[in-house]
Short mmCIF file of C-alpha atoms and ligand atoms in Angstrom, two decimals:
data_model
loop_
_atom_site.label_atom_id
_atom_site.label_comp_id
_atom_site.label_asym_id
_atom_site.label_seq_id
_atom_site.Cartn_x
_atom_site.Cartn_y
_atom_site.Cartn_z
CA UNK D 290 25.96 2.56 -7.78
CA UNK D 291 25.31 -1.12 -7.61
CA UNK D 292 22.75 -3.46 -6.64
CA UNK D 293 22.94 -4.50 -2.72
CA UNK D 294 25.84 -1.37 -1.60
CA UNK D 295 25.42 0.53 1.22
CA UNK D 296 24.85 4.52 0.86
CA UNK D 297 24.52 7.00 3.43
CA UNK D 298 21.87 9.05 2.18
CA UNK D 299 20.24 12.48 3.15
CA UNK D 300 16.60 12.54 2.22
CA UNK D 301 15.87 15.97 0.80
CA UNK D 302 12.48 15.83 -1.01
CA UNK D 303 9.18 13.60 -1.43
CA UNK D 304 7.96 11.83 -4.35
CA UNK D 305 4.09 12.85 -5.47
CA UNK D 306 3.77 9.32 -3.97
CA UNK D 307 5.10 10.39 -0.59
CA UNK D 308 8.55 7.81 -0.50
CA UNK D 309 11.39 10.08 0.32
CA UNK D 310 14.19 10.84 -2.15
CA UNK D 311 17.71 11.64 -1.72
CA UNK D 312 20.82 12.53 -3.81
CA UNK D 313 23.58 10.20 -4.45
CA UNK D 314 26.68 10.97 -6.70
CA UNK D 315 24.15 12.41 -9.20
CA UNK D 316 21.41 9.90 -8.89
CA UNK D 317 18.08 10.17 -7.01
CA UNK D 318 17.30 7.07 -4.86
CA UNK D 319 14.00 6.80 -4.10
CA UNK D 320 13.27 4.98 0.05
CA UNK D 321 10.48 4.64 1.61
CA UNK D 322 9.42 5.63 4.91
CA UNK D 323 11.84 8.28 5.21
CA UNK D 324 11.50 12.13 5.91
CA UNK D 325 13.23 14.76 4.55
CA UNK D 326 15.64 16.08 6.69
CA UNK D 327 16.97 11.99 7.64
CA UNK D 328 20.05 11.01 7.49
CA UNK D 329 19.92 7.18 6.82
CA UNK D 330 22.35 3.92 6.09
CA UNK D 331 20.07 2.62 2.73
CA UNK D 332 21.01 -0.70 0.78
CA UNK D 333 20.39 -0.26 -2.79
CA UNK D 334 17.80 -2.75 -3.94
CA UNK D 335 17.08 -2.03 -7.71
CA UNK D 336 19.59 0.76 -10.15
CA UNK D 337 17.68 2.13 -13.47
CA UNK D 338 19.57 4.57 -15.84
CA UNK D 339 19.04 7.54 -13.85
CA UNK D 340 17.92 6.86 -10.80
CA UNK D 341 17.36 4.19 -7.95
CA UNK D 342 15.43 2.42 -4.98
CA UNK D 343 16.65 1.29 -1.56
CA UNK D 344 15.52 0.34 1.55
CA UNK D 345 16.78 2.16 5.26
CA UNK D 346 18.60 -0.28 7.11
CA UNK D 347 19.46 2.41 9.59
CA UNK D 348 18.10 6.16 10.43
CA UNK D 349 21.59 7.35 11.70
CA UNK D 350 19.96 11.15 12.49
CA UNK D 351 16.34 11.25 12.34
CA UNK D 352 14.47 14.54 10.79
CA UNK D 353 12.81 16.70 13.46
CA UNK D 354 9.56 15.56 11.47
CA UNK D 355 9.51 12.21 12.50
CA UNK D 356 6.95 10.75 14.92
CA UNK D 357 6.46 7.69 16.27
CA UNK D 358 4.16 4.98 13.87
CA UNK D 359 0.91 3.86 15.49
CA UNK D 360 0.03 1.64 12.89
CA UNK D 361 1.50 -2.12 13.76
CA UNK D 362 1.21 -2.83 9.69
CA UNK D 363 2.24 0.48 8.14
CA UNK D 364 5.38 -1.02 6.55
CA UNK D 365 3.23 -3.63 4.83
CA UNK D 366 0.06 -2.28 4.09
CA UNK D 367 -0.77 0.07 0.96
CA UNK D 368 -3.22 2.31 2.39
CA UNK D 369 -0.88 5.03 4.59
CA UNK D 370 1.89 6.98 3.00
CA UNK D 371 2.70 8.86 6.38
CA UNK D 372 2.34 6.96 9.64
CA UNK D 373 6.76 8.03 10.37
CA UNK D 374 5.93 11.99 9.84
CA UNK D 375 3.85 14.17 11.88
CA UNK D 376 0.51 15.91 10.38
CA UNK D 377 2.01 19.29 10.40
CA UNK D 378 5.04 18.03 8.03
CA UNK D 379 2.19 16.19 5.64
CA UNK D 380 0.35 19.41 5.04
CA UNK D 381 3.38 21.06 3.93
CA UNK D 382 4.14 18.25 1.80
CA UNK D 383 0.89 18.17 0.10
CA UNK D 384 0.72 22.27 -0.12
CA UNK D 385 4.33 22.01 -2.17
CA UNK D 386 2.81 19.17 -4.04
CA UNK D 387 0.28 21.61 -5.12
CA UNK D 388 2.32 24.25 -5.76
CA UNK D 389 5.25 22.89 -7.46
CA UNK D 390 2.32 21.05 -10.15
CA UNK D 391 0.27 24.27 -10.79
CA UNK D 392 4.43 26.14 -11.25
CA UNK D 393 5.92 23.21 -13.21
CA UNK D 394 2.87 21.97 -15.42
CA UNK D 395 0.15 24.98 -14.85
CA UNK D 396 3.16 27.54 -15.77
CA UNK D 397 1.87 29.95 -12.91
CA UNK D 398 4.21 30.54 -9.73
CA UNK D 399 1.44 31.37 -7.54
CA UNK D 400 1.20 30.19 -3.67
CA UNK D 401 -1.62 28.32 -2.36
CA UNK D 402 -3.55 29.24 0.45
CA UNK D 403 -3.32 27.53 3.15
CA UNK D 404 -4.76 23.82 3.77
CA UNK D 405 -7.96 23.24 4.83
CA UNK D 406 -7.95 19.79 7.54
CA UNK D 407 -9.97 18.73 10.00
CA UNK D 408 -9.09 15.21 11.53
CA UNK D 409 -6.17 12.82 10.80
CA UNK D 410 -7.59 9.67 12.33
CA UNK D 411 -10.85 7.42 11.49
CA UNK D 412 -12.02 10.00 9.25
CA UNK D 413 -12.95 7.40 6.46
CA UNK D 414 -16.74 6.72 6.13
CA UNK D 415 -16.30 3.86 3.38
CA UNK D 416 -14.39 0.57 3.41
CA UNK D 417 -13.75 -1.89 1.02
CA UNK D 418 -11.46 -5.08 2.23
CA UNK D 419 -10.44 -7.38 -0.17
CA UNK D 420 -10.85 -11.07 1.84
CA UNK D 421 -7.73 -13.92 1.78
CA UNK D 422 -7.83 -17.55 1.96
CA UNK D 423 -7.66 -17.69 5.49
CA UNK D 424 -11.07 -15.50 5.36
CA UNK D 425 -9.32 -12.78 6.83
CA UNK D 426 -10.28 -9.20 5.79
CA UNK D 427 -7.21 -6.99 4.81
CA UNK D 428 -5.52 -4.34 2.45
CA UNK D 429 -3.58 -4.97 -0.72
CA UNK D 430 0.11 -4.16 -0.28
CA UNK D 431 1.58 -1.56 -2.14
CA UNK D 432 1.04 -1.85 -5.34
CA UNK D 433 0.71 -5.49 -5.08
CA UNK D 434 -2.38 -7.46 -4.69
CA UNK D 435 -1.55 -9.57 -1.86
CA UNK D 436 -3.54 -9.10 1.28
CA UNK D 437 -2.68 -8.22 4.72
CA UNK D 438 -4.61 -9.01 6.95
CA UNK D 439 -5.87 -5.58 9.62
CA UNK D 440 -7.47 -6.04 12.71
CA UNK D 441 -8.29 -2.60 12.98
CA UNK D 442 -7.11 0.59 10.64
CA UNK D 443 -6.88 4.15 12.70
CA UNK D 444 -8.41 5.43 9.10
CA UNK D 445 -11.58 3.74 9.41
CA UNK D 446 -14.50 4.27 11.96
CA UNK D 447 -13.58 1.69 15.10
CA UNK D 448 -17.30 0.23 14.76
CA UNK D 449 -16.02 -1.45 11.36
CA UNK D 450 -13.75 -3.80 13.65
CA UNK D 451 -16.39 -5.32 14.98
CA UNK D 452 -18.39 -5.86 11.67
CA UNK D 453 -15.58 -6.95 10.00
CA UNK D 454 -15.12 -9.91 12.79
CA UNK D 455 -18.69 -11.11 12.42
CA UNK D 456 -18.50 -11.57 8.82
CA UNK D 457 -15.19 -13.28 9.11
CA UNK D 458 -16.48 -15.44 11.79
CA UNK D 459 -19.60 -16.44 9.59
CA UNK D 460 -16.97 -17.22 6.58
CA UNK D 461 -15.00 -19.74 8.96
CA UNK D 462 -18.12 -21.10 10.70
CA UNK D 463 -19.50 -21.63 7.37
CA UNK D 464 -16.75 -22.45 5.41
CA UNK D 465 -17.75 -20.18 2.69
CA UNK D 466 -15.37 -19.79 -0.29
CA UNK D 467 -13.26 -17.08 -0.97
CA UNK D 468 -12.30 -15.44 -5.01
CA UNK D 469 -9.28 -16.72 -6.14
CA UNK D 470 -8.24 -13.82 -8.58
CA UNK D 471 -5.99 -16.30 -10.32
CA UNK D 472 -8.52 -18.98 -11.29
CA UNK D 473 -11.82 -16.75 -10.86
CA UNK D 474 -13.28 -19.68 -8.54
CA UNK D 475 -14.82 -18.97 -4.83
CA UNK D 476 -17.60 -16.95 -3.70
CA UNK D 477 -16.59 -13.96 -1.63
CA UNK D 478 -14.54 -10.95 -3.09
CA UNK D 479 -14.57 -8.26 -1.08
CA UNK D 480 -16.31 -6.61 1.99
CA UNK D 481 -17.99 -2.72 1.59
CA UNK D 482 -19.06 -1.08 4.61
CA UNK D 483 -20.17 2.52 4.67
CA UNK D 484 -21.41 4.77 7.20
CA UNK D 485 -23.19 8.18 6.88
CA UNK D 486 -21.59 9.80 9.80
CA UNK D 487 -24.37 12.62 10.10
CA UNK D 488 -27.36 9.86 11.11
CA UNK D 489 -24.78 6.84 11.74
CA UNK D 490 -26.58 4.49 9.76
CA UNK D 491 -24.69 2.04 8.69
CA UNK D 492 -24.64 -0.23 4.78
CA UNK D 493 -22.86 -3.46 4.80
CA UNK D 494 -22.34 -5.25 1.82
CA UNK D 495 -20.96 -8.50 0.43
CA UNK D 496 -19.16 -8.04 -3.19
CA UNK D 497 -19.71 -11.88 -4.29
CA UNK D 498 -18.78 -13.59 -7.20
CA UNK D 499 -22.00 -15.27 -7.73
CA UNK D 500 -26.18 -14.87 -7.82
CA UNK D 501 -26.75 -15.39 -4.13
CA UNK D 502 -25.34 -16.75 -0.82
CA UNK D 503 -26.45 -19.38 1.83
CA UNK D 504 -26.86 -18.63 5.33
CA UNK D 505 -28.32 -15.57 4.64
CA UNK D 506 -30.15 -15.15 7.73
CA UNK D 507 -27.73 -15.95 10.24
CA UNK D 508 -25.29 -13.65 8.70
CA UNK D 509 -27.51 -11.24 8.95
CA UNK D 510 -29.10 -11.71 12.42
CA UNK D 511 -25.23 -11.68 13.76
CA UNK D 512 -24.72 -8.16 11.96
CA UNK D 513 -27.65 -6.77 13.22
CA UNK D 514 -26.87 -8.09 16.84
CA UNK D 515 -23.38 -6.51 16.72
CA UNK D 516 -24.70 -3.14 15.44
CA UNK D 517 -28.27 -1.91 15.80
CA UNK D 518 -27.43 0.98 13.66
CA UNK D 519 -26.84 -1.08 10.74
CA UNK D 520 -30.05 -0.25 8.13
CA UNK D 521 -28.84 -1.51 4.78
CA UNK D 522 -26.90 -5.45 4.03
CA UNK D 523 -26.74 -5.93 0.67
CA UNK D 524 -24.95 -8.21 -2.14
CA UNK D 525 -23.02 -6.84 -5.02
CA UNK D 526 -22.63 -9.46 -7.83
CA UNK D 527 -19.18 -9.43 -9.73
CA UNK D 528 -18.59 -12.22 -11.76
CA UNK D 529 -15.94 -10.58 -13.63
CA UNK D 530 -12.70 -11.46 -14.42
CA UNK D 531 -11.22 -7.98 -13.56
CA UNK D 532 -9.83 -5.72 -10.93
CA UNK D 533 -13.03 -3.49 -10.49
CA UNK D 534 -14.55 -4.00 -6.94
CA UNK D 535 -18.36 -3.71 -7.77
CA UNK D 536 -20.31 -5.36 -9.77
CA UNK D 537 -23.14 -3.45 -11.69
CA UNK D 538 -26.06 -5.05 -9.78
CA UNK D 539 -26.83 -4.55 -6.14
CA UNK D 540 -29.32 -6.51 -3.85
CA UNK D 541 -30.96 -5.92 -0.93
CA UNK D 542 -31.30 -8.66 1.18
CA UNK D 543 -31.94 -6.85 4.81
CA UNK D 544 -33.19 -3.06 5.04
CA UNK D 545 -33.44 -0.29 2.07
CA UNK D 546 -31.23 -0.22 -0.61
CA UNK D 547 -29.62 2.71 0.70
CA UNK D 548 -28.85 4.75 3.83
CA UNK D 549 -28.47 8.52 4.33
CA UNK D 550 -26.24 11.45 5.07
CA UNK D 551 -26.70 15.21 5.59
CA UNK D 552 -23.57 17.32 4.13
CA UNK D 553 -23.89 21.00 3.83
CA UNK D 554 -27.64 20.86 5.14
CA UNK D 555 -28.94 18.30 2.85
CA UNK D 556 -29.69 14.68 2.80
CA UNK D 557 -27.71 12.51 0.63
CA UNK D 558 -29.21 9.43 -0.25
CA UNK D 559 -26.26 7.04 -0.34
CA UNK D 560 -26.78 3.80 -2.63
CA UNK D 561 -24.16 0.68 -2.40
CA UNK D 562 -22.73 2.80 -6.59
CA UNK D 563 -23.46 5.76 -5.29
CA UNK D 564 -19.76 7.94 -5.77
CA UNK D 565 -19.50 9.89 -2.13
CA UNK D 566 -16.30 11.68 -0.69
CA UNK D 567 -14.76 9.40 1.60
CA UNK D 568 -14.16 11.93 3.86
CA UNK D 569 -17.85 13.56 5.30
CA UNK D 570 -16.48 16.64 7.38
CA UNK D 571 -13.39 17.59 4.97
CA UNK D 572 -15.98 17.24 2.30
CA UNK D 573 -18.28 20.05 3.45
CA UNK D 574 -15.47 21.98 3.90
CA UNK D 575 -14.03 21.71 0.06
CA UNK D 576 -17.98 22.35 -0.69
CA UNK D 577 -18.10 25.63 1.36
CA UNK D 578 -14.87 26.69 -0.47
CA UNK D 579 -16.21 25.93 -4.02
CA UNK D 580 -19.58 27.72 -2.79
CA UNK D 581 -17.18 30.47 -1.62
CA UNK D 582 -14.99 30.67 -4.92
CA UNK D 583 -18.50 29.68 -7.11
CA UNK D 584 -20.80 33.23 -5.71
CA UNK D 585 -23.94 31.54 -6.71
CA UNK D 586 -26.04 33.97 -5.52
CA UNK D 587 -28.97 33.99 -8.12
CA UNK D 588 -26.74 32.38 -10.53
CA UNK D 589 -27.29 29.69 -13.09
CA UNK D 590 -24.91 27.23 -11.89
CA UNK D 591 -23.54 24.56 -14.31
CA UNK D 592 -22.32 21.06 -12.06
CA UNK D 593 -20.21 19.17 -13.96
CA UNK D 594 -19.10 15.43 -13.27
CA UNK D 595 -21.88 16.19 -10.42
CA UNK D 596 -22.54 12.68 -8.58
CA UNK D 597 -24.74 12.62 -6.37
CA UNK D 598 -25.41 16.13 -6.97
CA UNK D 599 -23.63 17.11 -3.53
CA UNK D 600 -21.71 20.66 -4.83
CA UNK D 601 -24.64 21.82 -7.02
CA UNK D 602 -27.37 20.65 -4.70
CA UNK D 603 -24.91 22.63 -1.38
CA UNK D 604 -26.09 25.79 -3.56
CA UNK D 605 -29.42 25.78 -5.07
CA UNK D 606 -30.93 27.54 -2.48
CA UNK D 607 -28.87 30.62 -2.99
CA UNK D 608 -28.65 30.18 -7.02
CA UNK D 609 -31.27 30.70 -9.26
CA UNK D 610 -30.64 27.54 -10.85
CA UNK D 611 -28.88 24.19 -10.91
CA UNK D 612 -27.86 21.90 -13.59
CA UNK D 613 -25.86 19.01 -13.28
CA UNK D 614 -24.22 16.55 -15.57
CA UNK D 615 -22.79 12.71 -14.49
CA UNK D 616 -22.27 9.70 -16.54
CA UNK D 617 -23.42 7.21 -14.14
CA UNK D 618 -27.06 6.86 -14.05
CA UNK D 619 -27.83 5.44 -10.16
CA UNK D 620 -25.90 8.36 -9.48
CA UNK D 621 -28.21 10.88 -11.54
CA UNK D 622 -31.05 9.14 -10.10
CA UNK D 623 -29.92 9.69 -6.45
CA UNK D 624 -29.56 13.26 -7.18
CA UNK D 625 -32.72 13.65 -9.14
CA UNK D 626 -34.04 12.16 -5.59
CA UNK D 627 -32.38 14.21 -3.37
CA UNK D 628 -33.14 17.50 -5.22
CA UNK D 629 -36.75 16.21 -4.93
CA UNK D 630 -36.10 15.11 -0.98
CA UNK D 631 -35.08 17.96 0.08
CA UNK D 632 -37.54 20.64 -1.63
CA UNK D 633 -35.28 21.41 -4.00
CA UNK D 634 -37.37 22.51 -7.58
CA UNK D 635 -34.68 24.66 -9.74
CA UNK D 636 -32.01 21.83 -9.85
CA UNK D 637 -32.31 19.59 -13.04
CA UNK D 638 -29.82 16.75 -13.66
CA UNK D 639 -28.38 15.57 -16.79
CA UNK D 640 -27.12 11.32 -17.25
CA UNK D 641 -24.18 11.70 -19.99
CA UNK D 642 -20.57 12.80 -20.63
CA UNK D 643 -19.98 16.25 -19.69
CA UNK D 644 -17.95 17.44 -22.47
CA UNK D 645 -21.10 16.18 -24.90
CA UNK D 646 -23.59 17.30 -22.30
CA UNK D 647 -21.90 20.78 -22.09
CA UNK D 648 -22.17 20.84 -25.73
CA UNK D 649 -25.89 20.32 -26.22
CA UNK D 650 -26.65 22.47 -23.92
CA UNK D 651 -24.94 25.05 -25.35
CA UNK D 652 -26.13 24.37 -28.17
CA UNK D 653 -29.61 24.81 -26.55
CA UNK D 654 -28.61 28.40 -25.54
CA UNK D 655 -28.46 27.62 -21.71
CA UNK D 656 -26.36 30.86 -20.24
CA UNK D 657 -24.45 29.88 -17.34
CA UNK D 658 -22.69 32.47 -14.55
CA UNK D 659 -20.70 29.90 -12.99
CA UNK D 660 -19.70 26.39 -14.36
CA UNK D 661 -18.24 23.82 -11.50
CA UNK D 662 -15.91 21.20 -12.56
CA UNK D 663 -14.82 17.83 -10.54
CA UNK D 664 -13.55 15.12 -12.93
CA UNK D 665 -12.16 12.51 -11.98
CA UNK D 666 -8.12 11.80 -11.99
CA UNK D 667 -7.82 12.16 -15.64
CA UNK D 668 -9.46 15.65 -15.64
CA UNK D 669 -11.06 17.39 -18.13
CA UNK D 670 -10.94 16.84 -21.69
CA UNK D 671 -9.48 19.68 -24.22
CA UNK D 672 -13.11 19.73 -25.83
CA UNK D 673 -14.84 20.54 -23.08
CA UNK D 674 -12.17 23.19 -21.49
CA UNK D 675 -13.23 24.89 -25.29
CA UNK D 676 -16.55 24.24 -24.69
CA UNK D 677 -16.88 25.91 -21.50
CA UNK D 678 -14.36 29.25 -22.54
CA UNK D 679 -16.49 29.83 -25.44
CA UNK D 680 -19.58 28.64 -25.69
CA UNK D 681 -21.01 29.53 -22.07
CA UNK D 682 -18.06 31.64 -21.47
CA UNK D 683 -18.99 32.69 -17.60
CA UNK D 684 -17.82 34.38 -15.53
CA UNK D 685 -16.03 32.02 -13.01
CA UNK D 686 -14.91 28.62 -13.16
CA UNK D 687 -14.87 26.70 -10.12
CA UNK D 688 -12.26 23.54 -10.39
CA UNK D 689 -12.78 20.56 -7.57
CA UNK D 690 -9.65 18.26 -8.31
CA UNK D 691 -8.31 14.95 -7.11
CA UNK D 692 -5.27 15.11 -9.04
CA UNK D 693 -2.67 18.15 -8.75
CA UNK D 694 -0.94 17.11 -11.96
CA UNK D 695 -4.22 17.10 -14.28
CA UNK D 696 -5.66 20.15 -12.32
CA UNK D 697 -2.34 22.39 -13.38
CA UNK D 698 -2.47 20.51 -16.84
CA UNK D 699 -6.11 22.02 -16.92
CA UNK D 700 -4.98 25.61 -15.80
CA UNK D 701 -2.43 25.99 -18.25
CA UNK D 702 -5.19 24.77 -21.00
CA UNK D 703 -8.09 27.48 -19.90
CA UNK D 704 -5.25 29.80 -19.53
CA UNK D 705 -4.59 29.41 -23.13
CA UNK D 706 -8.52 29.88 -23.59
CA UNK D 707 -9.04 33.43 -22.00
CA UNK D 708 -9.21 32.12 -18.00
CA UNK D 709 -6.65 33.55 -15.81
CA UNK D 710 -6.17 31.19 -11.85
CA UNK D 711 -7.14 33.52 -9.20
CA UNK D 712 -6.46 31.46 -5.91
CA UNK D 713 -6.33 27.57 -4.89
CA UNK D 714 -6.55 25.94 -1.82
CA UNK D 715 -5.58 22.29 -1.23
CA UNK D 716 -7.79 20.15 1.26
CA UNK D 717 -6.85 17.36 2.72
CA UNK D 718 -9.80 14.54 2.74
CA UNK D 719 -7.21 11.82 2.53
CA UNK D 720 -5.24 12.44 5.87
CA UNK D 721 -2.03 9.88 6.18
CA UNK D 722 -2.11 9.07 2.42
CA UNK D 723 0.03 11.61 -0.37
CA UNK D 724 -3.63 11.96 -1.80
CA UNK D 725 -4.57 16.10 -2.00
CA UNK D 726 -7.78 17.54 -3.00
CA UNK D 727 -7.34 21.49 -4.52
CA UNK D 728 -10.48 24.02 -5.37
CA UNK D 729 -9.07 26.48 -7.77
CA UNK D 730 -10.89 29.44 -9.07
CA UNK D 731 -10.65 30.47 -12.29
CA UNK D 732 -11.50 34.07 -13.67
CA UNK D 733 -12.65 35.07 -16.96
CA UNK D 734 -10.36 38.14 -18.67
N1 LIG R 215 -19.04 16.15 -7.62
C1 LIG R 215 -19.31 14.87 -7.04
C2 LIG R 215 -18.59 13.69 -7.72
C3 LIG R 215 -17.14 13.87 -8.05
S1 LIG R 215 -16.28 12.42 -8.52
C4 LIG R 215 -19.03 14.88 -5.56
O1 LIG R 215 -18.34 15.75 -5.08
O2 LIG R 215 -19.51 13.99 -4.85
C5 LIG R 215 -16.31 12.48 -10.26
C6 LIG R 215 -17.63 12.07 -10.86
O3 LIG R 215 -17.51 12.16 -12.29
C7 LIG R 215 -18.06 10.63 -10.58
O4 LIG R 215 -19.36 10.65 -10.05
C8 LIG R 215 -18.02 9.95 -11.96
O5 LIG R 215 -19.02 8.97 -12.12
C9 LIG R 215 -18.25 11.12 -12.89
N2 LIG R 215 -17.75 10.97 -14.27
C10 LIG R 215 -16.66 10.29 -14.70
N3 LIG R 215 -16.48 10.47 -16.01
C11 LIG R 215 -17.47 11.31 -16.45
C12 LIG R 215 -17.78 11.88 -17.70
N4 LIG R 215 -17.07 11.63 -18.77
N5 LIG R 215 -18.85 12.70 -17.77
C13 LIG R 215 -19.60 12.97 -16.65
N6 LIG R 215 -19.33 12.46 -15.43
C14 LIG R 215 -18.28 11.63 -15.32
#
């Protein structure tokens, strides 16, 4: 195969990514955009050892999966994986992509259950829009970091259009700079908007690369005109040289310094660094499964890489306790508050790692029934899987995961450690991207 030849290709198979992949004299050839069960013309664009990437110049017989894209930037922008394939044929993807990790890296051939869903459009309650030159808010291209600009994306909640547009009006009125990652210069970075979609109030922030901003009070008399349900506009200063959004330090320059949301029958108090699923209504879902798989029924439940303290907090009125561990402290300090705001006395939270957290309490002699895990992508570390299977040894595990291949990497490792997977159950709180929650339950014995 050769660089710029024509192939006709069938695609047969996804990539974790989502980009379809197809067979050619040996080779897989990775295109974009493509379903399995196409048949398409592709021109070969880049050839590696064993494998290679192309681009469809033609869908010569379409799979029955295909639908028709009602996203006018889908080809360009990073954000959807699956805008060409209906929502049926994405669930099955992401249940295989479940499967075949927990099989090929967990070493158990077990099904899932089915997928939990809810809805596939304008289920996002958090934005953050990198802004160009022009002053035009956008997503990065895939993975690129050039900008295209998006009037309005069917992921986010339609009242961000018109947010968006009065801060990009204010930029051009103003001529107010924009961060030029190359050269660090320019004032504004990106633009956060988040939304509890419980109470609808609304936080809008500006990520600047700088102490303060002029104009301050027509910017925000124009926000508050467009959208009366807006209670928080903040600035988050990031001077850095670096690819992280936010900044360490928020401040408030209209409103509180937060807003709030009510998942599973609590209030959240949501700062601007406060971590919070993306996706409200799939998230209390996931929550009532881990409560399901968890049993905390007068239990002494241990929340690891808690947050917020959302999971533990969804079941301290059943359990007889609640301790949670999270390295960020805003975050501890929101749950600390939300425990407290919501009459909640046998919840204690813990600011540290969880593997050394896990340790010292342990080494304290705290007995936990059930311990919750939700790490980030990286999952857990090897220490703390030991720390867990031995030292509180209880009697479930409950495993939240972002990441199918680190959640089956996990299995595998408390399987080696006296935990045997009982049942998993992908969610999908990412609708239109490859991205697939799982809760998995883990038995001891
Ligand atoms: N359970 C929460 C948060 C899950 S996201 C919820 O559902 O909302 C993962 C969390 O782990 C983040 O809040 C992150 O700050 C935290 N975290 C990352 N590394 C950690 C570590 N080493 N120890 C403890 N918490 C960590």
């Amino acid at each position: 195969m050769q660089k710029n030849q024509e192939i006709i290709l069938e695609i047969t198979d996804y990539t974790a990514e989502g980009s379809g992949v197809g067979k050619y004299e040996g080779m897989a050839v990775f295109v974009p955009e493509t379903a399995v069960g196409d048949t398409i013309k592709a021109l070969i664009l880049k050839v590696k050892k064993a494998y290679a990437f192309g681009k469809v110049l033609e869908i010569i017989k379409p799979s029955s999966n295909r639908c028709s894209c009602d996203c006018g930037v889908f080809s360009k922008c990073g954000g959807c994986a699956f805008r060409h394939i209906n929502y049926e044929a994405e669930k099955t993807f992401k249940e295989n992509k479940v499967y075949e990790a927990v099989k090929r890296i967990g070493g158990v051939d077990m099904k899932p259950q089915p997928i939990i869903y809810d809805k596939d459009l304008r289920y996002r309650n958090k934005v953050q829009y990198p802004v160009n030159f022009d002053g035009k808010a956008g997503f990065y291209a895939f993975h690129s970091h050039r900008i295209v600009p998006i009037n309005d994306c069917l992921l986010q909640p339609i009242e961000f259009k018109g947010i968006i547009s009065v801060i990009e009006n204010w930029i051009k009125k103003n001529s107010i700079s924009v961060y030029n990652e190359e050269n660090g210069k320019g004032l504004i970075r990106h633009i956060f908007i988040r939304k509890a979609e419980k109470t609808n109030e609304i936080m809008v922030a500006l990520v600047i690369n700088s102490d303060d901003i002029s104009q301050k009070d027509e910017l925000i008399n124009e926000l508050l005109k467009e959208n009366s349900n807006i209670k928080s506009i903040g600035l988050n200063i990031n001077k850095n040289r670096t690819n992280v959004i936010l900044g360490n330090l928020s401040k408030t320059i209209y409103g509180e310094d937060y807003i709030v949301d009510i998942l599973c029958g609590i209030k959240v108090r949501l700062s601007l660094l406060s971590f919070y699923q993306v996706n409200r209504d799939m998230a209390e879902k996931l929550y009532n499964k881990a409560r399901e798989y968890a049993k905390p029924e007068n239990k002494t439940v241990l929340d690891l890489y808690c947050g917020a303290g959302t999971i533990g907090l969804s079941m301290a009125r059943e359990a007889k306790k609640v301790i949670g561990v999270e390295i960020i402290p805003e975050a501890v300090k929101d749950a600390e508050f939300n425990a407290k705001n919501n009459g909640i006395k046998n919840a204690r939270f813990i600011c540290g790692d969880a593997a050394k957290a896990a340790e010292k309490l342990a080494e304290e002699n705290i007995k936990t029934d059930v311990v919750i895990v939700d790490p980030p992508r990286k999952g857990c570390s090897e220490e703390l899987i030991k720390t867990i299977a031995y030292k509180f040894s209880p009697d479930r595990v409950v495993y939240v995961s972002c990441d199918p291949a680190t959640l089956a990497r996990d299995i595998k490792l408390f399987s080696e450690n006296g935990y045997k997977l009982i049942e998993y159950t992908p969610a999908d709180l990412f609708p239109r991207t490859s991205h697939v929650e799982t809760a998995a339950l883990l038995i001891k014995g």
